[in-house]
């Protein structure tokens, strides 16, 4: 097994350490860049957070970029939620006590099963995320009567990659397994691999973090896809039968 790690720069270290401990070869090519941004000005941010009953963080990037803007102004009375283990740990690192999605469904669908989100009529909810995220969580919370605001603290883009060179490197290295931790990374992978090499990509074992990304991978025509059900290192190792 030779594994391609595709998370943004600086986000592959946990997986690198785990694979190294297990003597599994890996190659790192970030297929997503994230950059700080905000759809709210400082006054709007302060007012929005001040009024919030519930604040939901969709990713570790959401925590990281939000914390660069907010230092000691996090509301004390709000209930905080995290989509997964890594996001939860990032909030704990900021001294914020947070609830997380269930272990067996660490995605937005899992959040919606929590008791704390079952009765949200007239509650002010803020979702902290990147630009252009999914609307499923927001739509369902609105259906349940919540008053919703987005605070979008980062944007995603595809790194500048010479597709022919990088794909040649992947093949020369012998990549046969690719870890994908988001739909955006999957999109960029498919865009990066030239059509003439798509047959090679179809031979690779693609590990994805959710049923949504699984269905997207299948729609792209990828044949050998496994759903890890979460994006964290333990889930990915289990999907690789390496836990």
mmCIF file of C-alpha atoms in Angstrom:
data_model
loop_
_atom_site.group_PDB
_atom_site.id
_atom_site.type_symbol
_atom_site.label_atom_id
_atom_site.label_comp_id
_atom_site.label_asym_id
_atom_site.label_seq_id
_atom_site.Cartn_x
_atom_site.Cartn_y
_atom_site.Cartn_z
ATOM 1 C CA UNK A 1 0.000 0.000 0.000
ATOM 2 C CA UNK A 2 1.255 3.469 -0.943
ATOM 3 C CA UNK A 3 -0.929 6.325 0.215
ATOM 4 C CA UNK A 4 -1.517 9.803 -1.196
ATOM 5 C CA UNK A 5 -2.320 12.435 1.466
ATOM 6 C CA UNK A 6 -4.235 15.397 0.094
ATOM 7 C CA UNK A 7 -5.273 17.649 2.983
ATOM 8 C CA UNK A 8 -4.268 21.335 2.974
ATOM 9 C CA UNK A 9 -0.693 22.308 3.867
ATOM 10 C CA UNK A 10 0.050 21.586 7.529
ATOM 11 C CA UNK A 11 -3.005 19.339 8.017
ATOM 12 C CA UNK A 12 -1.454 15.971 7.111
ATOM 13 C CA UNK A 13 0.902 15.578 10.087
ATOM 14 C CA UNK A 14 -1.289 13.286 12.193
ATOM 15 C CA UNK A 15 -1.721 10.890 9.285
ATOM 16 C CA UNK A 16 1.986 11.088 8.425
ATOM 17 C CA UNK A 17 2.887 10.050 11.975
ATOM 18 C CA UNK A 18 0.358 7.209 11.975
ATOM 19 C CA UNK A 19 1.528 5.813 8.628
ATOM 20 C CA UNK A 20 5.194 6.147 9.616
ATOM 21 C CA UNK A 21 4.549 4.145 12.792
ATOM 22 C CA UNK A 22 2.986 1.416 10.659
ATOM 23 C CA UNK A 23 5.766 1.464 8.013
ATOM 24 C CA UNK A 24 3.323 2.497 5.283
ATOM 25 C CA UNK A 25 4.737 4.596 2.439
ATOM 26 C CA UNK A 26 3.031 7.907 1.681
ATOM 27 C CA UNK A 27 3.275 10.885 -0.655
ATOM 28 C CA UNK A 28 1.937 14.346 0.266
ATOM 29 C CA UNK A 29 0.233 16.603 -2.271
ATOM 30 C CA UNK A 30 -2.174 19.173 -0.778
ATOM 31 C CA UNK A 31 -5.187 19.442 -3.100
ATOM 32 C CA UNK A 32 -6.878 22.283 -1.234
ATOM 33 C CA UNK A 33 -5.781 25.715 -0.042
ATOM 34 C CA UNK A 34 -7.653 27.696 2.580
ATOM 35 C CA UNK A 35 -7.385 31.453 3.025
ATOM 36 C CA UNK A 36 -8.774 33.758 5.677
ATOM 37 C CA UNK A 37 -11.805 35.848 4.813
ATOM 38 C CA UNK A 38 -15.001 37.058 6.469
ATOM 39 C CA UNK A 39 -18.484 37.863 5.228
ATOM 40 C CA UNK A 40 -19.075 40.078 8.302
ATOM 41 C CA UNK A 41 -17.338 43.215 9.558
ATOM 42 C CA UNK A 42 -16.103 43.440 13.153
ATOM 43 C CA UNK A 43 -19.273 45.120 14.451
ATOM 44 C CA UNK A 44 -21.495 42.531 12.754
ATOM 45 C CA UNK A 45 -19.374 39.691 14.138
ATOM 46 C CA UNK A 46 -19.609 40.995 17.690
ATOM 47 C CA UNK A 47 -23.379 41.530 17.466
ATOM 48 C CA UNK A 48 -24.040 38.179 15.772
ATOM 49 C CA UNK A 49 -22.066 36.195 18.353
ATOM 50 C CA UNK A 50 -23.485 38.179 21.254
ATOM 51 C CA UNK A 51 -27.035 37.230 20.247
ATOM 52 C CA UNK A 52 -26.236 33.571 19.581
ATOM 53 C CA UNK A 53 -27.810 30.785 21.606
ATOM 54 C CA UNK A 54 -25.898 28.116 19.688
ATOM 55 C CA UNK A 55 -22.627 28.384 17.741
ATOM 56 C CA UNK A 56 -21.722 25.527 15.386
ATOM 57 C CA UNK A 57 -18.231 24.987 13.954
ATOM 58 C CA UNK A 58 -18.094 22.972 10.755
ATOM 59 C CA UNK A 59 -14.327 22.299 10.616
ATOM 60 C CA UNK A 60 -10.980 22.859 12.280
ATOM 61 C CA UNK A 61 -10.368 25.588 9.694
ATOM 62 C CA UNK A 62 -13.503 27.328 10.956
ATOM 63 C CA UNK A 63 -12.094 27.256 14.488
ATOM 64 C CA UNK A 64 -8.624 28.349 13.418
ATOM 65 C CA UNK A 65 -9.634 31.284 11.251
ATOM 66 C CA UNK A 66 -12.374 32.449 13.611
ATOM 67 C CA UNK A 67 -9.928 32.442 16.522
ATOM 68 C CA UNK A 68 -7.603 34.715 14.567
ATOM 69 C CA UNK A 69 -10.379 37.305 14.524
ATOM 70 C CA UNK A 70 -11.891 36.671 17.961
ATOM 71 C CA UNK A 71 -9.522 36.454 20.914
ATOM 72 C CA UNK A 72 -11.256 36.793 24.299
ATOM 73 C CA UNK A 73 -14.714 37.766 23.098
ATOM 74 C CA UNK A 74 -16.366 34.350 22.781
ATOM 75 C CA UNK A 75 -19.840 34.429 24.397
ATOM 76 C CA UNK A 76 -19.965 32.585 27.717
ATOM 77 C CA UNK A 77 -23.658 31.661 27.546
ATOM 78 C CA UNK A 78 -23.786 30.149 24.047
ATOM 79 C CA UNK A 79 -23.874 26.384 23.502
ATOM 80 C CA UNK A 80 -21.002 25.310 21.230
ATOM 81 C CA UNK A 81 -21.113 22.398 18.786
ATOM 82 C CA UNK A 82 -18.388 20.757 16.683
ATOM 83 C CA UNK A 83 -18.878 18.531 13.660
ATOM 84 C CA UNK A 84 -16.123 16.056 14.609
ATOM 85 C CA UNK A 85 -13.305 15.055 16.963
ATOM 86 C CA UNK A 86 -10.646 17.319 15.459
ATOM 87 C CA UNK A 87 -12.943 20.345 15.467
ATOM 88 C CA UNK A 88 -13.973 19.540 19.040
ATOM 89 C CA UNK A 89 -10.307 19.282 20.106
ATOM 90 C CA UNK A 90 -9.551 22.626 18.435
ATOM 91 C CA UNK A 91 -12.334 24.287 20.445
ATOM 92 C CA UNK A 92 -11.135 22.668 23.670
ATOM 93 C CA UNK A 93 -7.706 24.090 22.858
ATOM 94 C CA UNK A 94 -9.281 27.545 22.940
ATOM 95 C CA UNK A 95 -10.868 26.833 26.310
ATOM 96 C CA UNK A 96 -14.331 26.398 24.782
ATOM 97 C CA UNK A 97 -16.404 23.504 26.114
ATOM 98 C CA UNK A 98 -18.233 22.014 23.141
ATOM 99 C CA UNK A 99 -20.530 19.154 22.226
ATOM 100 C CA UNK A 100 -19.689 17.090 19.151
ATOM 101 C CA UNK A 101 -21.495 14.959 16.608
ATOM 102 C CA UNK A 102 -21.832 11.229 17.420
ATOM 103 C CA UNK A 103 -18.767 9.055 16.806
ATOM 104 C CA UNK A 104 -20.560 6.999 14.169
ATOM 105 C CA UNK A 105 -21.658 10.030 12.127
ATOM 106 C CA UNK A 106 -19.203 12.897 12.408
ATOM 107 C CA UNK A 107 -20.781 15.147 9.809
ATOM 108 C CA UNK A 108 -23.690 17.569 9.593
ATOM 109 C CA UNK A 109 -26.214 14.699 9.524
ATOM 110 C CA UNK A 110 -24.805 13.546 12.861
ATOM 111 C CA UNK A 111 -25.176 16.996 14.376
ATOM 112 C CA UNK A 112 -28.869 16.974 13.524
ATOM 113 C CA UNK A 113 -29.413 13.885 15.675
ATOM 114 C CA UNK A 114 -28.242 15.686 18.837
ATOM 115 C CA UNK A 115 -30.828 16.485 21.498
ATOM 116 C CA UNK A 116 -29.463 20.044 21.748
ATOM 117 C CA UNK A 117 -30.561 20.709 18.154
ATOM 118 C CA UNK A 118 -33.930 18.974 18.375
ATOM 119 C CA UNK A 119 -35.809 21.942 19.853
ATOM 120 C CA UNK A 120 -34.441 25.175 18.405
ATOM 121 C CA UNK A 121 -37.611 27.159 17.730
ATOM 122 C CA UNK A 122 -36.751 30.907 17.797
ATOM 123 C CA UNK A 123 -33.166 30.176 18.855
ATOM 124 C CA UNK A 124 -30.374 32.239 17.332
ATOM 125 C CA UNK A 125 -27.860 29.890 15.706
ATOM 126 C CA UNK A 126 -24.551 30.873 14.110
ATOM 127 C CA UNK A 127 -22.777 28.444 11.771
ATOM 128 C CA UNK A 128 -19.047 29.161 11.443
ATOM 129 C CA UNK A 129 -17.772 27.729 8.160
ATOM 130 C CA UNK A 130 -15.990 28.372 4.868
ATOM 131 C CA UNK A 131 -17.510 30.085 1.870
ATOM 132 C CA UNK A 132 -19.827 27.974 -0.232
ATOM 133 C CA UNK A 133 -20.465 25.231 2.301
ATOM 134 C CA UNK A 134 -23.398 22.830 2.270
ATOM 135 C CA UNK A 135 -26.858 24.154 3.088
ATOM 136 C CA UNK A 136 -28.398 20.947 4.478
ATOM 137 C CA UNK A 137 -27.706 21.760 8.138
ATOM 138 C CA UNK A 138 -28.979 25.326 7.850
ATOM 139 C CA UNK A 139 -32.090 24.311 5.941
ATOM 140 C CA UNK A 140 -33.058 21.688 8.501
ATOM 141 C CA UNK A 141 -32.446 24.029 11.446
ATOM 142 C CA UNK A 142 -34.606 26.683 9.780
ATOM 143 C CA UNK A 143 -37.289 24.021 9.280
ATOM 144 C CA UNK A 144 -37.094 23.409 13.025
ATOM 145 C CA UNK A 145 -37.740 27.094 13.674
ATOM 146 C CA UNK A 146 -34.237 28.445 14.246
ATOM 147 C CA UNK A 147 -33.040 31.906 13.264
ATOM 148 C CA UNK A 148 -29.818 31.354 11.394
ATOM 149 C CA UNK A 149 -26.687 33.335 10.545
ATOM 150 C CA UNK A 150 -23.511 32.296 8.748
ATOM 151 C CA UNK A 151 -20.077 33.531 9.692
ATOM 152 C CA UNK A 152 -17.857 32.479 6.799
ATOM 153 C CA UNK A 153 -14.242 32.796 7.947
ATOM 154 C CA UNK A 154 -12.277 31.197 5.106
ATOM 155 C CA UNK A 155 -12.422 30.333 1.446
ATOM 156 C CA UNK A 156 -11.193 27.287 -0.422
ATOM 157 C CA UNK A 157 -9.199 27.154 -3.645
ATOM 158 C CA UNK A 158 -7.193 24.619 -5.625
ATOM 159 C CA UNK A 159 -3.384 24.916 -5.342
ATOM 160 C CA UNK A 160 -1.431 25.645 -8.505
ATOM 161 C CA UNK A 161 -0.288 22.202 -9.670
ATOM 162 C CA UNK A 162 1.386 21.030 -12.856
ATOM 163 C CA UNK A 163 -0.991 18.140 -13.464
ATOM 164 C CA UNK A 164 1.231 16.168 -15.844
ATOM 165 C CA UNK A 165 4.262 16.381 -13.530
ATOM 166 C CA UNK A 166 2.431 15.602 -10.287
ATOM 167 C CA UNK A 167 0.489 12.686 -11.785
ATOM 168 C CA UNK A 168 3.744 11.240 -13.136
ATOM 169 C CA UNK A 169 5.224 11.528 -9.632
ATOM 170 C CA UNK A 170 2.208 9.757 -8.125
ATOM 171 C CA UNK A 171 2.472 6.906 -10.609
ATOM 172 C CA UNK A 172 6.264 6.610 -10.267
ATOM 173 C CA UNK A 173 5.887 6.447 -6.493
ATOM 174 C CA UNK A 174 3.308 3.702 -6.933
ATOM 175 C CA UNK A 175 0.300 5.414 -5.361
ATOM 176 C CA UNK A 176 -2.571 2.945 -5.056
ATOM 177 C CA UNK A 177 -4.569 4.516 -2.209
ATOM 178 C CA UNK A 178 -5.825 8.113 -1.922
ATOM 179 C CA UNK A 179 -7.221 9.698 1.224
ATOM 180 C CA UNK A 180 -9.909 12.316 0.585
ATOM 181 C CA UNK A 181 -11.286 14.300 3.532
ATOM 182 C CA UNK A 182 -13.784 16.601 1.798
ATOM 183 C CA UNK A 183 -15.867 16.992 -1.324
ATOM 184 C CA UNK A 184 -13.716 19.946 -2.379
ATOM 185 C CA UNK A 185 -10.560 17.827 -2.296
ATOM 186 C CA UNK A 186 -12.293 15.149 -4.363
ATOM 187 C CA UNK A 187 -13.335 17.767 -6.932
ATOM 188 C CA UNK A 188 -9.749 19.042 -7.179
ATOM 189 C CA UNK A 189 -8.353 15.503 -7.501
ATOM 190 C CA UNK A 190 -10.620 14.743 -10.446
ATOM 191 C CA UNK A 191 -9.774 18.114 -12.042
ATOM 192 C CA UNK A 192 -6.040 17.486 -11.588
ATOM 193 C CA UNK A 193 -5.848 14.023 -13.151
ATOM 194 C CA UNK A 194 -5.813 14.300 -16.990
ATOM 195 C CA UNK A 195 -8.430 12.334 -18.893
ATOM 196 C CA UNK A 196 -5.807 10.011 -20.332
ATOM 197 C CA UNK A 197 -4.824 8.976 -16.785
ATOM 198 C CA UNK A 198 -8.347 8.530 -15.457
ATOM 199 C CA UNK A 199 -8.113 4.770 -15.961
ATOM 200 C CA UNK A 200 -5.173 4.779 -13.521
ATOM 201 C CA UNK A 201 -7.197 6.810 -11.001
ATOM 202 C CA UNK A 202 -9.994 4.230 -11.244
ATOM 203 C CA UNK A 203 -7.578 1.532 -10.083
ATOM 204 C CA UNK A 204 -6.808 3.441 -6.866
ATOM 205 C CA UNK A 205 -8.561 2.800 -3.574
ATOM 206 C CA UNK A 206 -10.273 6.090 -2.664
ATOM 207 C CA UNK A 207 -11.048 6.647 1.032
ATOM 208 C CA UNK A 208 -13.733 9.294 1.654
ATOM 209 C CA UNK A 209 -15.176 10.785 4.873
ATOM 210 C CA UNK A 210 -18.942 10.551 4.364
ATOM 211 C CA UNK A 211 -21.799 9.023 2.404
ATOM 212 C CA UNK A 212 -22.216 12.325 0.524
ATOM 213 C CA UNK A 213 -18.618 12.293 -0.741
ATOM 214 C CA UNK A 214 -18.930 8.549 -1.413
ATOM 215 C CA UNK A 215 -21.869 9.182 -3.755
ATOM 216 C CA UNK A 216 -19.982 12.041 -5.414
ATOM 217 C CA UNK A 217 -16.962 9.774 -6.016
ATOM 218 C CA UNK A 218 -19.198 7.129 -7.565
ATOM 219 C CA UNK A 219 -20.823 9.779 -9.758
ATOM 220 C CA UNK A 220 -17.347 10.729 -11.015
ATOM 221 C CA UNK A 221 -16.908 7.130 -12.148
ATOM 222 C CA UNK A 222 -14.472 6.038 -9.440
ATOM 223 C CA UNK A 223 -14.817 2.328 -8.849
ATOM 224 C CA UNK A 224 -12.962 1.399 -5.647
ATOM 225 C CA UNK A 225 -14.327 3.756 -2.959
ATOM 226 C CA UNK A 226 -14.621 3.233 0.815
ATOM 227 C CA UNK A 227 -16.547 5.418 3.264
ATOM 228 C CA UNK A 228 -14.594 6.014 6.496
ATOM 229 C CA UNK A 229 -17.686 7.844 7.938
ATOM 230 C CA UNK A 230 -15.415 10.591 9.349
ATOM 231 C CA UNK A 231 -12.360 12.603 8.319
ATOM 232 C CA UNK A 232 -10.243 12.056 11.438
ATOM 233 C CA UNK A 233 -7.084 9.937 11.504
ATOM 234 C CA UNK A 234 -8.601 7.004 13.428
ATOM 235 C CA UNK A 235 -11.486 6.693 11.003
ATOM 236 C CA UNK A 236 -9.161 6.818 8.000
ATOM 237 C CA UNK A 237 -6.825 4.211 9.544
ATOM 238 C CA UNK A 238 -9.783 1.915 10.190
ATOM 239 C CA UNK A 239 -10.877 2.268 6.552
ATOM 240 C CA UNK A 240 -7.330 1.316 5.542
ATOM 241 C CA UNK A 241 -7.454 -1.691 7.931
ATOM 242 C CA UNK A 242 -4.509 -0.180 9.806
ATOM 243 C CA UNK A 243 -6.083 0.821 13.134
#
